[in-house]
Amino acid sequence: NAESNVHDEL
Amino acid sequence: MNIFRLAGDMSHLLSVILLLLKIRTTKSCAGISLKTQELYVVVFLARYLNLFTRYYSFYNTVMKLVFIATSVCIVWYMRFHKVVKQTYNKDLDTFRHYVVIPPCFLLALLVHHEFTVMEVLWTFSLYLEAVAILPQLILLQRTRNIDNLTGNYIFLLGAYRALYLLNWIYRFFMEKAQARWISWISGLVQTALYADFFYYYIKSWKNNEKLKLPA
């Protein structure tokens, strides 16, 4: 999933 | 989660704790830019809206709530606390911070990964965070006596960004993560802004001298 790539970062 | 990411988050968390500790124990916010702190509130509110749309982990949720709460708390102290607000260097903290908000938002409208409300707000927060430290760096340069807590706070904040760069390199090679140019470039710009500060911070630390930036 492209979205989860950096969106789990703060 | 890799070690660089965790170290980055911890450095960020520590910087905020240190700042709050300075404010609470010394009852002073001297040397701290309210402009930068207000920009951080906007950054975190825009970015962490995904608290409501997607669950990542307990860690992720707690950290987001902590960063929102502490940034609001710091601004509250600097604006409204009877004693603390009098120590604020208002005359030196002159960067017109609101002028950076519209360009960052416009850029996010033009350059983003996907044209959705959440994604544009996320991107906006990345662009804004990249420049949010500017008022603080300018204030620092105008401050004659930079106290240790303020110097360490900014160092930890810069370390957090530098560690995130390492985190992205790690993720790209080890986790075969996709290229995310928007995060990378804005993160790189943000870290680069600290270069000058790092140079003088490390120099003063090596020579065991008080931190002083050239005017």
mmCIF file with all atom_site columns, C-alpha atoms in Angstrom:
data_model
loop_
_atom_site.group_PDB
_atom_site.id
_atom_site.type_symbol
_atom_site.label_atom_id
_atom_site.label_alt_id
_atom_site.label_comp_id
_atom_site.label_asym_id
_atom_site.label_entity_id
_atom_site.label_seq_id
_atom_site.pdbx_PDB_ins_code
_atom_site.Cartn_x
_atom_site.Cartn_y
_atom_site.Cartn_z
_atom_site.occupancy
_atom_site.B_iso_or_equiv
_atom_site.pdbx_formal_charge
_atom_site.auth_seq_id
_atom_site.auth_comp_id
_atom_site.auth_asym_id
_atom_site.auth_atom_id
_atom_site.pdbx_PDB_model_num
ATOM 1   C CA . ASN A 1 1   ? 0.000  0.000  0.000  1.00 0.00 ? 1   ASN A CA 1
ATOM 2   C CA . ALA A 1 2   ? 1.565  3.244  -1.181 1.00 0.00 ? 2   ALA A CA 1
ATOM 3   C CA . GLU A 1 3   ? -0.205 5.293  1.453  1.00 0.00 ? 3   GLU A CA 1
ATOM 4   C CA . SER A 1 4   ? 0.980  3.385  4.486  1.00 0.00 ? 4   SER A CA 1
ATOM 5   C CA . ASN A 1 5   ? 4.554  3.878  3.373  1.00 0.00 ? 5   ASN A CA 1
ATOM 6   C CA . VAL A 1 6   ? 5.353  7.073  5.267  1.00 0.00 ? 6   VAL A CA 1
ATOM 7   C CA . HIS A 1 7   ? 2.049  7.776  6.921  1.00 0.00 ? 7   HIS A CA 1
ATOM 8   C CA . ASP A 1 8   ? 2.943  5.584  9.834  1.00 0.00 ? 8   ASP A CA 1
ATOM 9   C CA . GLU A 1 9   ? 5.641  8.119  10.663 1.00 0.00 ? 9   GLU A CA 1
ATOM 10  C CA . LEU A 1 10  ? 5.273  11.042 13.009 1.00 0.00 ? 10  LEU A CA 1
ATOM 11  C CA . MET B 2 1   ? 10.168 0.150  13.138 1.00 0.00 ? 1   MET B CA 1
ATOM 12  C CA . ASN B 2 2   ? 13.897 0.559  12.668 1.00 0.00 ? 2   ASN B CA 1
ATOM 13  C CA . ILE B 2 3   ? 16.399 1.939  15.153 1.00 0.00 ? 3   ILE B CA 1
ATOM 14  C CA . PHE B 2 4   ? 16.801 5.291  13.353 1.00 0.00 ? 4   PHE B CA 1
ATOM 15  C CA . ARG B 2 5   ? 13.088 5.937  13.372 1.00 0.00 ? 5   ARG B CA 1
ATOM 16  C CA . LEU B 2 6   ? 12.786 5.050  17.059 1.00 0.00 ? 6   LEU B CA 1
ATOM 17  C CA . ALA B 2 7   ? 15.833 7.148  17.959 1.00 0.00 ? 7   ALA B CA 1
ATOM 18  C CA . GLY B 2 8   ? 14.382 10.026 15.927 1.00 0.00 ? 8   GLY B CA 1
ATOM 19  C CA . ASP B 2 9   ? 11.038 9.853  17.703 1.00 0.00 ? 9   ASP B CA 1
ATOM 20  C CA . MET B 2 10  ? 12.736 9.633  21.099 1.00 0.00 ? 10  MET B CA 1
ATOM 21  C CA . SER B 2 11  ? 14.910 12.609 20.276 1.00 0.00 ? 11  SER B CA 1
ATOM 22  C CA . HIS B 2 12  ? 11.789 14.555 19.303 1.00 0.00 ? 12  HIS B CA 1
ATOM 23  C CA . LEU B 2 13  ? 10.001 13.509 22.469 1.00 0.00 ? 13  LEU B CA 1
ATOM 24  C CA . LEU B 2 14  ? 13.012 14.378 24.598 1.00 0.00 ? 14  LEU B CA 1
ATOM 25  C CA . SER B 2 15  ? 13.279 17.826 23.002 1.00 0.00 ? 15  SER B CA 1
ATOM 26  C CA . VAL B 2 16  ? 9.678  18.597 23.934 1.00 0.00 ? 16  VAL B CA 1
ATOM 27  C CA . ILE B 2 17  ? 10.116 17.257 27.472 1.00 0.00 ? 17  ILE B CA 1
ATOM 28  C CA . LEU B 2 18  ? 13.256 19.336 27.869 1.00 0.00 ? 18  LEU B CA 1
ATOM 29  C CA . LEU B 2 19  ? 11.495 22.482 26.704 1.00 0.00 ? 19  LEU B CA 1
ATOM 30  C CA . LEU B 2 20  ? 8.547  21.936 29.017 1.00 0.00 ? 20  LEU B CA 1
ATOM 31  C CA . LEU B 2 21  ? 10.941 21.205 31.873 1.00 0.00 ? 21  LEU B CA 1
ATOM 32  C CA . LYS B 2 22  ? 12.800 24.431 31.201 1.00 0.00 ? 22  LYS B CA 1
ATOM 33  C CA . ILE B 2 23  ? 9.564  26.403 31.179 1.00 0.00 ? 23  ILE B CA 1
ATOM 34  C CA . ARG B 2 24  ? 8.119  24.753 34.270 1.00 0.00 ? 24  ARG B CA 1
ATOM 35  C CA . THR B 2 25  ? 11.197 24.745 36.477 1.00 0.00 ? 25  THR B CA 1
ATOM 36  C CA . THR B 2 26  ? 12.812 28.050 35.530 1.00 0.00 ? 26  THR B CA 1
ATOM 37  C CA . LYS B 2 27  ? 9.440  29.736 34.875 1.00 0.00 ? 27  LYS B CA 1
ATOM 38  C CA . SER B 2 28  ? 11.090 31.216 31.820 1.00 0.00 ? 28  SER B CA 1
ATOM 39  C CA . CYS B 2 29  ? 10.750 30.859 28.075 1.00 0.00 ? 29  CYS B CA 1
ATOM 40  C CA . ALA B 2 30  ? 13.655 33.177 27.290 1.00 0.00 ? 30  ALA B CA 1
ATOM 41  C CA . GLY B 2 31  ? 15.270 32.307 23.985 1.00 0.00 ? 31  GLY B CA 1
ATOM 42  C CA . ILE B 2 32  ? 12.274 30.308 22.769 1.00 0.00 ? 32  ILE B CA 1
ATOM 43  C CA . SER B 2 33  ? 10.372 31.496 19.717 1.00 0.00 ? 33  SER B CA 1
ATOM 44  C CA . LEU B 2 34  ? 6.612  31.606 20.153 1.00 0.00 ? 34  LEU B CA 1
ATOM 45  C CA . LYS B 2 35  ? 6.344  31.883 16.370 1.00 0.00 ? 35  LYS B CA 1
ATOM 46  C CA . THR B 2 36  ? 8.022  28.519 15.876 1.00 0.00 ? 36  THR B CA 1
ATOM 47  C CA . GLN B 2 37  ? 5.913  26.930 18.599 1.00 0.00 ? 37  GLN B CA 1
ATOM 48  C CA . GLU B 2 38  ? 2.703  28.231 17.023 1.00 0.00 ? 38  GLU B CA 1
ATOM 49  C CA . LEU B 2 39  ? 3.748  26.860 13.650 1.00 0.00 ? 39  LEU B CA 1
ATOM 50  C CA . TYR B 2 40  ? 4.297  23.463 15.271 1.00 0.00 ? 40  TYR B CA 1
ATOM 51  C CA . VAL B 2 41  ? 0.739  23.482 16.603 1.00 0.00 ? 41  VAL B CA 1
ATOM 52  C CA . VAL B 2 42  ? -0.510 24.036 13.047 1.00 0.00 ? 42  VAL B CA 1
ATOM 53  C CA . VAL B 2 43  ? 1.863  21.343 11.725 1.00 0.00 ? 43  VAL B CA 1
ATOM 54  C CA . PHE B 2 44  ? 0.708  18.709 14.199 1.00 0.00 ? 44  PHE B CA 1
ATOM 55  C CA . LEU B 2 45  ? -2.988 19.508 13.892 1.00 0.00 ? 45  LEU B CA 1
ATOM 56  C CA . ALA B 2 46  ? -2.817 19.295 10.090 1.00 0.00 ? 46  ALA B CA 1
ATOM 57  C CA . ARG B 2 47  ? -0.733 16.134 10.022 1.00 0.00 ? 47  ARG B CA 1
ATOM 58  C CA . TYR B 2 48  ? -2.343 14.140 12.787 1.00 0.00 ? 48  TYR B CA 1
ATOM 59  C CA . LEU B 2 49  ? -5.898 14.503 11.544 1.00 0.00 ? 49  LEU B CA 1
ATOM 60  C CA . ASN B 2 50  ? -5.346 10.948 10.353 1.00 0.00 ? 50  ASN B CA 1
ATOM 61  C CA . LEU B 2 51  ? -5.737 9.996  14.017 1.00 0.00 ? 51  LEU B CA 1
ATOM 62  C CA . PHE B 2 52  ? -9.424 9.853  13.208 1.00 0.00 ? 52  PHE B CA 1
ATOM 63  C CA . THR B 2 53  ? -9.196 8.091  9.867  1.00 0.00 ? 53  THR B CA 1
ATOM 64  C CA . ARG B 2 54  ? -6.643 5.384  10.360 1.00 0.00 ? 54  ARG B CA 1
ATOM 65  C CA . TYR B 2 55  ? -5.198 3.344  13.182 1.00 0.00 ? 55  TYR B CA 1
ATOM 66  C CA . TYR B 2 56  ? -1.530 2.374  12.901 1.00 0.00 ? 56  TYR B CA 1
ATOM 67  C CA . SER B 2 57  ? -0.468 1.311  16.360 1.00 0.00 ? 57  SER B CA 1
ATOM 68  C CA . PHE B 2 58  ? -0.869 2.184  20.012 1.00 0.00 ? 58  PHE B CA 1
ATOM 69  C CA . TYR B 2 59  ? 2.587  3.788  19.895 1.00 0.00 ? 59  TYR B CA 1
ATOM 70  C CA . ASN B 2 60  ? 1.646  5.901  16.892 1.00 0.00 ? 60  ASN B CA 1
ATOM 71  C CA . THR B 2 61  ? -1.606 7.121  18.448 1.00 0.00 ? 61  THR B CA 1
ATOM 72  C CA . VAL B 2 62  ? -0.061 7.971  21.806 1.00 0.00 ? 62  VAL B CA 1
ATOM 73  C CA . MET B 2 63  ? 2.858  9.846  20.235 1.00 0.00 ? 63  MET B CA 1
ATOM 74  C CA . LYS B 2 64  ? 0.534  11.891 18.034 1.00 0.00 ? 64  LYS B CA 1
ATOM 75  C CA . LEU B 2 65  ? -1.596 12.854 21.027 1.00 0.00 ? 65  LEU B CA 1
ATOM 76  C CA . VAL B 2 66  ? 1.517  13.735 23.023 1.00 0.00 ? 66  VAL B CA 1
ATOM 77  C CA . PHE B 2 67  ? 2.891  15.990 20.277 1.00 0.00 ? 67  PHE B CA 1
ATOM 78  C CA . ILE B 2 68  ? -0.414 17.792 19.822 1.00 0.00 ? 68  ILE B CA 1
ATOM 79  C CA . ALA B 2 69  ? -0.951 18.240 23.570 1.00 0.00 ? 69  ALA B CA 1
ATOM 80  C CA . THR B 2 70  ? 2.594  19.376 24.376 1.00 0.00 ? 70  THR B CA 1
ATOM 81  C CA . SER B 2 71  ? 2.752  21.857 21.500 1.00 0.00 ? 71  SER B CA 1
ATOM 82  C CA . VAL B 2 72  ? -0.520 23.443 22.621 1.00 0.00 ? 72  VAL B CA 1
ATOM 83  C CA . CYS B 2 73  ? 0.709  23.422 26.211 1.00 0.00 ? 73  CYS B CA 1
ATOM 84  C CA . ILE B 2 74  ? 3.952  25.221 25.311 1.00 0.00 ? 74  ILE B CA 1
ATOM 85  C CA . VAL B 2 75  ? 2.082  27.923 23.387 1.00 0.00 ? 75  VAL B CA 1
ATOM 86  C CA . TRP B 2 76  ? -0.320 28.294 26.311 1.00 0.00 ? 76  TRP B CA 1
ATOM 87  C CA . TYR B 2 77  ? 2.559  28.829 28.736 1.00 0.00 ? 77  TYR B CA 1
ATOM 88  C CA . MET B 2 78  ? 4.231  31.392 26.506 1.00 0.00 ? 78  MET B CA 1
ATOM 89  C CA . ARG B 2 79  ? 1.064  33.356 25.796 1.00 0.00 ? 79  ARG B CA 1
ATOM 90  C CA . PHE B 2 80  ? -0.921 33.110 29.009 1.00 0.00 ? 80  PHE B CA 1
ATOM 91  C CA . HIS B 2 81  ? 1.123  31.998 32.006 1.00 0.00 ? 81  HIS B CA 1
ATOM 92  C CA . LYS B 2 82  ? 1.394  35.014 34.300 1.00 0.00 ? 82  LYS B CA 1
ATOM 93  C CA . VAL B 2 83  ? 5.113  34.627 34.978 1.00 0.00 ? 83  VAL B CA 1
ATOM 94  C CA . VAL B 2 84  ? 6.364  32.778 31.908 1.00 0.00 ? 84  VAL B CA 1
ATOM 95  C CA . LYS B 2 85  ? 4.856  35.172 29.378 1.00 0.00 ? 85  LYS B CA 1
ATOM 96  C CA . GLN B 2 86  ? 6.897  38.047 30.803 1.00 0.00 ? 86  GLN B CA 1
ATOM 97  C CA . THR B 2 87  ? 10.140 36.264 29.963 1.00 0.00 ? 87  THR B CA 1
ATOM 98  C CA . TYR B 2 88  ? 9.240  35.927 26.286 1.00 0.00 ? 88  TYR B CA 1
ATOM 99  C CA . ASN B 2 89  ? 11.644 37.872 24.015 1.00 0.00 ? 89  ASN B CA 1
ATOM 100 C CA . LYS B 2 90  ? 8.858  39.494 22.056 1.00 0.00 ? 90  LYS B CA 1
ATOM 101 C CA . ASP B 2 91  ? 10.990 42.243 20.550 1.00 0.00 ? 91  ASP B CA 1
ATOM 102 C CA . LEU B 2 92  ? 13.519 39.788 19.170 1.00 0.00 ? 92  LEU B CA 1
ATOM 103 C CA . ASP B 2 93  ? 11.015 37.239 17.895 1.00 0.00 ? 93  ASP B CA 1
ATOM 104 C CA . THR B 2 94  ? 9.935  39.284 14.905 1.00 0.00 ? 94  THR B CA 1
ATOM 105 C CA . PHE B 2 95  ? 9.708  36.747 12.078 1.00 0.00 ? 95  PHE B CA 1
ATOM 106 C CA . ARG B 2 96  ? 6.269  37.167 10.490 1.00 0.00 ? 96  ARG B CA 1
ATOM 107 C CA . HIS B 2 97  ? 5.432  33.503 10.715 1.00 0.00 ? 97  HIS B CA 1
ATOM 108 C CA . TYR B 2 98  ? 1.944  33.686 9.263  1.00 0.00 ? 98  TYR B CA 1
ATOM 109 C CA . VAL B 2 99  ? 3.364  34.629 5.867  1.00 0.00 ? 99  VAL B CA 1
ATOM 110 C CA . VAL B 2 100 ? 4.824  31.134 5.419  1.00 0.00 ? 100 VAL B CA 1
ATOM 111 C CA . ILE B 2 101 ? 1.469  29.397 5.898  1.00 0.00 ? 101 ILE B CA 1
ATOM 112 C CA . PRO B 2 102 ? -0.265 30.379 2.598  1.00 0.00 ? 102 PRO B CA 1
ATOM 113 C CA . PRO B 2 103 ? 2.734  29.516 0.362  1.00 0.00 ? 103 PRO B CA 1
ATOM 114 C CA . CYS B 2 104 ? 3.088  26.129 2.069  1.00 0.00 ? 104 CYS B CA 1
ATOM 115 C CA . PHE B 2 105 ? -0.603 25.453 1.596  1.00 0.00 ? 105 PHE B CA 1
ATOM 116 C CA . LEU B 2 106 ? -0.476 26.547 -2.033 1.00 0.00 ? 106 LEU B CA 1
ATOM 117 C CA . LEU B 2 107 ? 2.527  24.325 -2.656 1.00 0.00 ? 107 LEU B CA 1
ATOM 118 C CA . ALA B 2 108 ? 0.682  21.410 -1.062 1.00 0.00 ? 108 ALA B CA 1
ATOM 119 C CA . LEU B 2 109 ? -2.271 22.069 -3.390 1.00 0.00 ? 109 LEU B CA 1
ATOM 120 C CA . LEU B 2 110 ? 0.071  21.957 -6.374 1.00 0.00 ? 110 LEU B CA 1
ATOM 121 C CA . VAL B 2 111 ? 2.596  19.303 -5.360 1.00 0.00 ? 111 VAL B CA 1
ATOM 122 C CA . HIS B 2 112 ? 1.191  16.296 -3.543 1.00 0.00 ? 112 HIS B CA 1
ATOM 123 C CA . HIS B 2 113 ? 0.970  12.558 -3.778 1.00 0.00 ? 113 HIS B CA 1
ATOM 124 C CA . GLU B 2 114 ? -2.758 12.381 -4.144 1.00 0.00 ? 114 GLU B CA 1
ATOM 125 C CA . PHE B 2 115 ? -5.444 15.057 -4.331 1.00 0.00 ? 115 PHE B CA 1
ATOM 126 C CA . THR B 2 116 ? -7.489 14.287 -1.244 1.00 0.00 ? 116 THR B CA 1
ATOM 127 C CA . VAL B 2 117 ? -8.149 16.490 1.785  1.00 0.00 ? 117 VAL B CA 1
ATOM 128 C CA . MET B 2 118 ? -6.066 14.319 4.095  1.00 0.00 ? 118 MET B CA 1
ATOM 129 C CA . GLU B 2 119 ? -3.176 13.965 1.702  1.00 0.00 ? 119 GLU B CA 1
ATOM 130 C CA . VAL B 2 120 ? -3.025 17.692 0.923  1.00 0.00 ? 120 VAL B CA 1
ATOM 131 C CA . LEU B 2 121 ? -3.118 18.516 4.643  1.00 0.00 ? 121 LEU B CA 1
ATOM 132 C CA . TRP B 2 122 ? -0.420 15.935 5.309  1.00 0.00 ? 122 TRP B CA 1
ATOM 133 C CA . THR B 2 123 ? 1.744  17.429 2.565  1.00 0.00 ? 123 THR B CA 1
ATOM 134 C CA . PHE B 2 124 ? 1.062  20.957 3.840  1.00 0.00 ? 124 PHE B CA 1
ATOM 135 C CA . SER B 2 125 ? 2.282  19.884 7.281  1.00 0.00 ? 125 SER B CA 1
ATOM 136 C CA . LEU B 2 126 ? 5.524  18.561 5.778  1.00 0.00 ? 126 LEU B CA 1
ATOM 137 C CA . TYR B 2 127 ? 6.228  21.812 3.955  1.00 0.00 ? 127 TYR B CA 1
ATOM 138 C CA . LEU B 2 128 ? 5.327  23.912 6.975  1.00 0.00 ? 128 LEU B CA 1
ATOM 139 C CA . GLU B 2 129 ? 7.421  21.819 9.344  1.00 0.00 ? 129 GLU B CA 1
ATOM 140 C CA . ALA B 2 130 ? 10.415 22.272 7.049  1.00 0.00 ? 130 ALA B CA 1
ATOM 141 C CA . VAL B 2 131 ? 10.394 26.039 7.633  1.00 0.00 ? 131 VAL B CA 1
ATOM 142 C CA . ALA B 2 132 ? 8.864  26.186 11.120 1.00 0.00 ? 132 ALA B CA 1
ATOM 143 C CA . ILE B 2 133 ? 12.279 26.318 12.809 1.00 0.00 ? 133 ILE B CA 1
ATOM 144 C CA . LEU B 2 134 ? 13.251 29.557 11.010 1.00 0.00 ? 134 LEU B CA 1
ATOM 145 C CA . PRO B 2 135 ? 11.835 31.997 13.610 1.00 0.00 ? 135 PRO B CA 1
ATOM 146 C CA . GLN B 2 136 ? 13.631 30.012 16.333 1.00 0.00 ? 136 GLN B CA 1
ATOM 147 C CA . LEU B 2 137 ? 16.958 30.094 14.508 1.00 0.00 ? 137 LEU B CA 1
ATOM 148 C CA . ILE B 2 138 ? 16.619 33.818 13.903 1.00 0.00 ? 138 ILE B CA 1
ATOM 149 C CA . LEU B 2 139 ? 15.768 34.462 17.551 1.00 0.00 ? 139 LEU B CA 1
ATOM 150 C CA . LEU B 2 140 ? 18.722 32.319 18.581 1.00 0.00 ? 140 LEU B CA 1
ATOM 151 C CA . GLN B 2 141 ? 21.074 34.370 16.485 1.00 0.00 ? 141 GLN B CA 1
ATOM 152 C CA . ARG B 2 142 ? 19.837 37.528 18.193 1.00 0.00 ? 142 ARG B CA 1
ATOM 153 C CA . THR B 2 143 ? 20.140 36.075 21.694 1.00 0.00 ? 143 THR B CA 1
ATOM 154 C CA . ARG B 2 144 ? 23.394 36.942 23.425 1.00 0.00 ? 144 ARG B CA 1
ATOM 155 C CA . ASN B 2 145 ? 23.295 34.364 26.165 1.00 0.00 ? 145 ASN B CA 1
ATOM 156 C CA . ILE B 2 146 ? 21.896 31.105 24.876 1.00 0.00 ? 146 ILE B CA 1
ATOM 157 C CA . ASP B 2 147 ? 21.196 28.938 27.899 1.00 0.00 ? 147 ASP B CA 1
ATOM 158 C CA . ASN B 2 148 ? 22.092 25.254 27.796 1.00 0.00 ? 148 ASN B CA 1
ATOM 159 C CA . LEU B 2 149 ? 18.491 24.073 27.844 1.00 0.00 ? 149 LEU B CA 1
ATOM 160 C CA . THR B 2 150 ? 17.580 26.127 24.781 1.00 0.00 ? 150 THR B CA 1
ATOM 161 C CA . GLY B 2 151 ? 20.697 24.950 22.927 1.00 0.00 ? 151 GLY B CA 1
ATOM 162 C CA . ASN B 2 152 ? 20.014 21.328 23.798 1.00 0.00 ? 152 ASN B CA 1
ATOM 163 C CA . TYR B 2 153 ? 16.363 21.653 22.844 1.00 0.00 ? 153 TYR B CA 1
ATOM 164 C CA . ILE B 2 154 ? 17.249 22.830 19.342 1.00 0.00 ? 154 ILE B CA 1
ATOM 165 C CA . PHE B 2 155 ? 19.977 20.224 19.028 1.00 0.00 ? 155 PHE B CA 1
ATOM 166 C CA . LEU B 2 156 ? 17.538 17.408 19.880 1.00 0.00 ? 156 LEU B CA 1
ATOM 167 C CA . LEU B 2 157 ? 14.995 18.819 17.444 1.00 0.00 ? 157 LEU B CA 1
ATOM 168 C CA . GLY B 2 158 ? 17.618 18.844 14.686 1.00 0.00 ? 158 GLY B CA 1
ATOM 169 C CA . ALA B 2 159 ? 18.813 15.357 15.623 1.00 0.00 ? 159 ALA B CA 1
ATOM 170 C CA . TYR B 2 160 ? 15.235 14.120 15.228 1.00 0.00 ? 160 TYR B CA 1
ATOM 171 C CA . ARG B 2 161 ? 15.200 15.342 11.639 1.00 0.00 ? 161 ARG B CA 1
ATOM 172 C CA . ALA B 2 162 ? 18.636 13.964 10.816 1.00 0.00 ? 162 ALA B CA 1
ATOM 173 C CA . LEU B 2 163 ? 17.655 10.553 12.229 1.00 0.00 ? 163 LEU B CA 1
ATOM 174 C CA . TYR B 2 164 ? 14.531 10.558 10.089 1.00 0.00 ? 164 TYR B CA 1
ATOM 175 C CA . LEU B 2 165 ? 16.732 10.942 7.006  1.00 0.00 ? 165 LEU B CA 1
ATOM 176 C CA . LEU B 2 166 ? 18.654 7.827  8.060  1.00 0.00 ? 166 LEU B CA 1
ATOM 177 C CA . ASN B 2 167 ? 15.318 6.110  8.692  1.00 0.00 ? 167 ASN B CA 1
ATOM 178 C CA . TRP B 2 168 ? 14.205 6.802  5.114  1.00 0.00 ? 168 TRP B CA 1
ATOM 179 C CA . ILE B 2 169 ? 17.477 5.525  3.692  1.00 0.00 ? 169 ILE B CA 1
ATOM 180 C CA . TYR B 2 170 ? 17.091 2.374  5.803  1.00 0.00 ? 170 TYR B CA 1
ATOM 181 C CA . ARG B 2 171 ? 13.488 1.863  4.750  1.00 0.00 ? 171 ARG B CA 1
ATOM 182 C CA . PHE B 2 172 ? 14.291 2.424  1.099  1.00 0.00 ? 172 PHE B CA 1
ATOM 183 C CA . PHE B 2 173 ? 17.043 -0.193 0.992  1.00 0.00 ? 173 PHE B CA 1
ATOM 184 C CA . MET B 2 174 ? 16.089 -2.656 3.709  1.00 0.00 ? 174 MET B CA 1
ATOM 185 C CA . GLU B 2 175 ? 12.306 -2.580 3.537  1.00 0.00 ? 175 GLU B CA 1
ATOM 186 C CA . LYS B 2 176 ? 12.184 -1.873 -0.191 1.00 0.00 ? 176 LYS B CA 1
ATOM 187 C CA . ALA B 2 177 ? 9.943  1.068  0.592  1.00 0.00 ? 177 ALA B CA 1
ATOM 188 C CA . GLN B 2 178 ? 8.749  3.242  -2.254 1.00 0.00 ? 178 GLN B CA 1
ATOM 189 C CA . ALA B 2 179 ? 10.447 6.500  -3.054 1.00 0.00 ? 179 ALA B CA 1
ATOM 190 C CA . ARG B 2 180 ? 8.616  9.341  -1.302 1.00 0.00 ? 180 ARG B CA 1
ATOM 191 C CA . TRP B 2 181 ? 10.126 12.448 -2.787 1.00 0.00 ? 181 TRP B CA 1
ATOM 192 C CA . ILE B 2 182 ? 7.874  14.921 -1.015 1.00 0.00 ? 182 ILE B CA 1
ATOM 193 C CA . SER B 2 183 ? 8.789  13.678 2.460  1.00 0.00 ? 183 SER B CA 1
ATOM 194 C CA . TRP B 2 184 ? 12.421 13.245 1.548  1.00 0.00 ? 184 TRP B CA 1
ATOM 195 C CA . ILE B 2 185 ? 13.003 16.637 -0.002 1.00 0.00 ? 185 ILE B CA 1
ATOM 196 C CA . SER B 2 186 ? 11.092 18.582 2.648  1.00 0.00 ? 186 SER B CA 1
ATOM 197 C CA . GLY B 2 187 ? 12.906 16.564 5.317  1.00 0.00 ? 187 GLY B CA 1
ATOM 198 C CA . LEU B 2 188 ? 16.231 17.276 3.673  1.00 0.00 ? 188 LEU B CA 1
ATOM 199 C CA . VAL B 2 189 ? 15.494 21.011 3.491  1.00 0.00 ? 189 VAL B CA 1
ATOM 200 C CA . GLN B 2 190 ? 14.438 20.989 7.128  1.00 0.00 ? 190 GLN B CA 1
ATOM 201 C CA . THR B 2 191 ? 17.601 19.219 8.254  1.00 0.00 ? 191 THR B CA 1
ATOM 202 C CA . ALA B 2 192 ? 19.805 21.476 6.140  1.00 0.00 ? 192 ALA B CA 1
ATOM 203 C CA . LEU B 2 193 ? 18.435 24.511 7.989  1.00 0.00 ? 193 LEU B CA 1
ATOM 204 C CA . TYR B 2 194 ? 20.042 23.131 11.145 1.00 0.00 ? 194 TYR B CA 1
ATOM 205 C CA . ALA B 2 195 ? 23.493 22.709 9.566  1.00 0.00 ? 195 ALA B CA 1
ATOM 206 C CA . ASP B 2 196 ? 24.798 26.065 10.708 1.00 0.00 ? 196 ASP B CA 1
ATOM 207 C CA . PHE B 2 197 ? 23.433 25.586 14.218 1.00 0.00 ? 197 PHE B CA 1
ATOM 208 C CA . PHE B 2 198 ? 24.927 22.085 14.453 1.00 0.00 ? 198 PHE B CA 1
ATOM 209 C CA . TYR B 2 199 ? 28.301 23.431 13.446 1.00 0.00 ? 199 TYR B CA 1
ATOM 210 C CA . TYR B 2 200 ? 28.417 25.977 16.276 1.00 0.00 ? 200 TYR B CA 1
ATOM 211 C CA . TYR B 2 201 ? 26.746 23.663 18.789 1.00 0.00 ? 201 TYR B CA 1
ATOM 212 C CA . ILE B 2 202 ? 29.341 20.908 18.285 1.00 0.00 ? 202 ILE B CA 1
ATOM 213 C CA . LYS B 2 203 ? 32.171 23.424 18.200 1.00 0.00 ? 203 LYS B CA 1
ATOM 214 C CA . SER B 2 204 ? 31.153 24.946 21.528 1.00 0.00 ? 204 SER B CA 1
ATOM 215 C CA . TRP B 2 205 ? 30.686 21.481 22.997 1.00 0.00 ? 205 TRP B CA 1
ATOM 216 C CA . LYS B 2 206 ? 34.146 20.329 21.850 1.00 0.00 ? 206 LYS B CA 1
ATOM 217 C CA . ASN B 2 207 ? 35.827 23.456 23.177 1.00 0.00 ? 207 ASN B CA 1
ATOM 218 C CA . ASN B 2 208 ? 33.790 23.326 26.349 1.00 0.00 ? 208 ASN B CA 1
ATOM 219 C CA . GLU B 2 209 ? 32.556 26.859 25.730 1.00 0.00 ? 209 GLU B CA 1
ATOM 220 C CA . LYS B 2 210 ? 29.179 28.504 25.987 1.00 0.00 ? 210 LYS B CA 1
ATOM 221 C CA . LEU B 2 211 ? 27.161 28.311 22.778 1.00 0.00 ? 211 LEU B CA 1
ATOM 222 C CA . LYS B 2 212 ? 27.241 31.552 20.827 1.00 0.00 ? 212 LYS B CA 1
ATOM 223 C CA . LEU B 2 213 ? 26.156 32.151 17.264 1.00 0.00 ? 213 LEU B CA 1
ATOM 224 C CA . PRO B 2 214 ? 27.905 34.785 15.154 1.00 0.00 ? 214 PRO B CA 1
ATOM 225 C CA . ALA B 2 215 ? 25.702 37.796 14.502 1.00 0.00 ? 215 ALA B CA 1
#
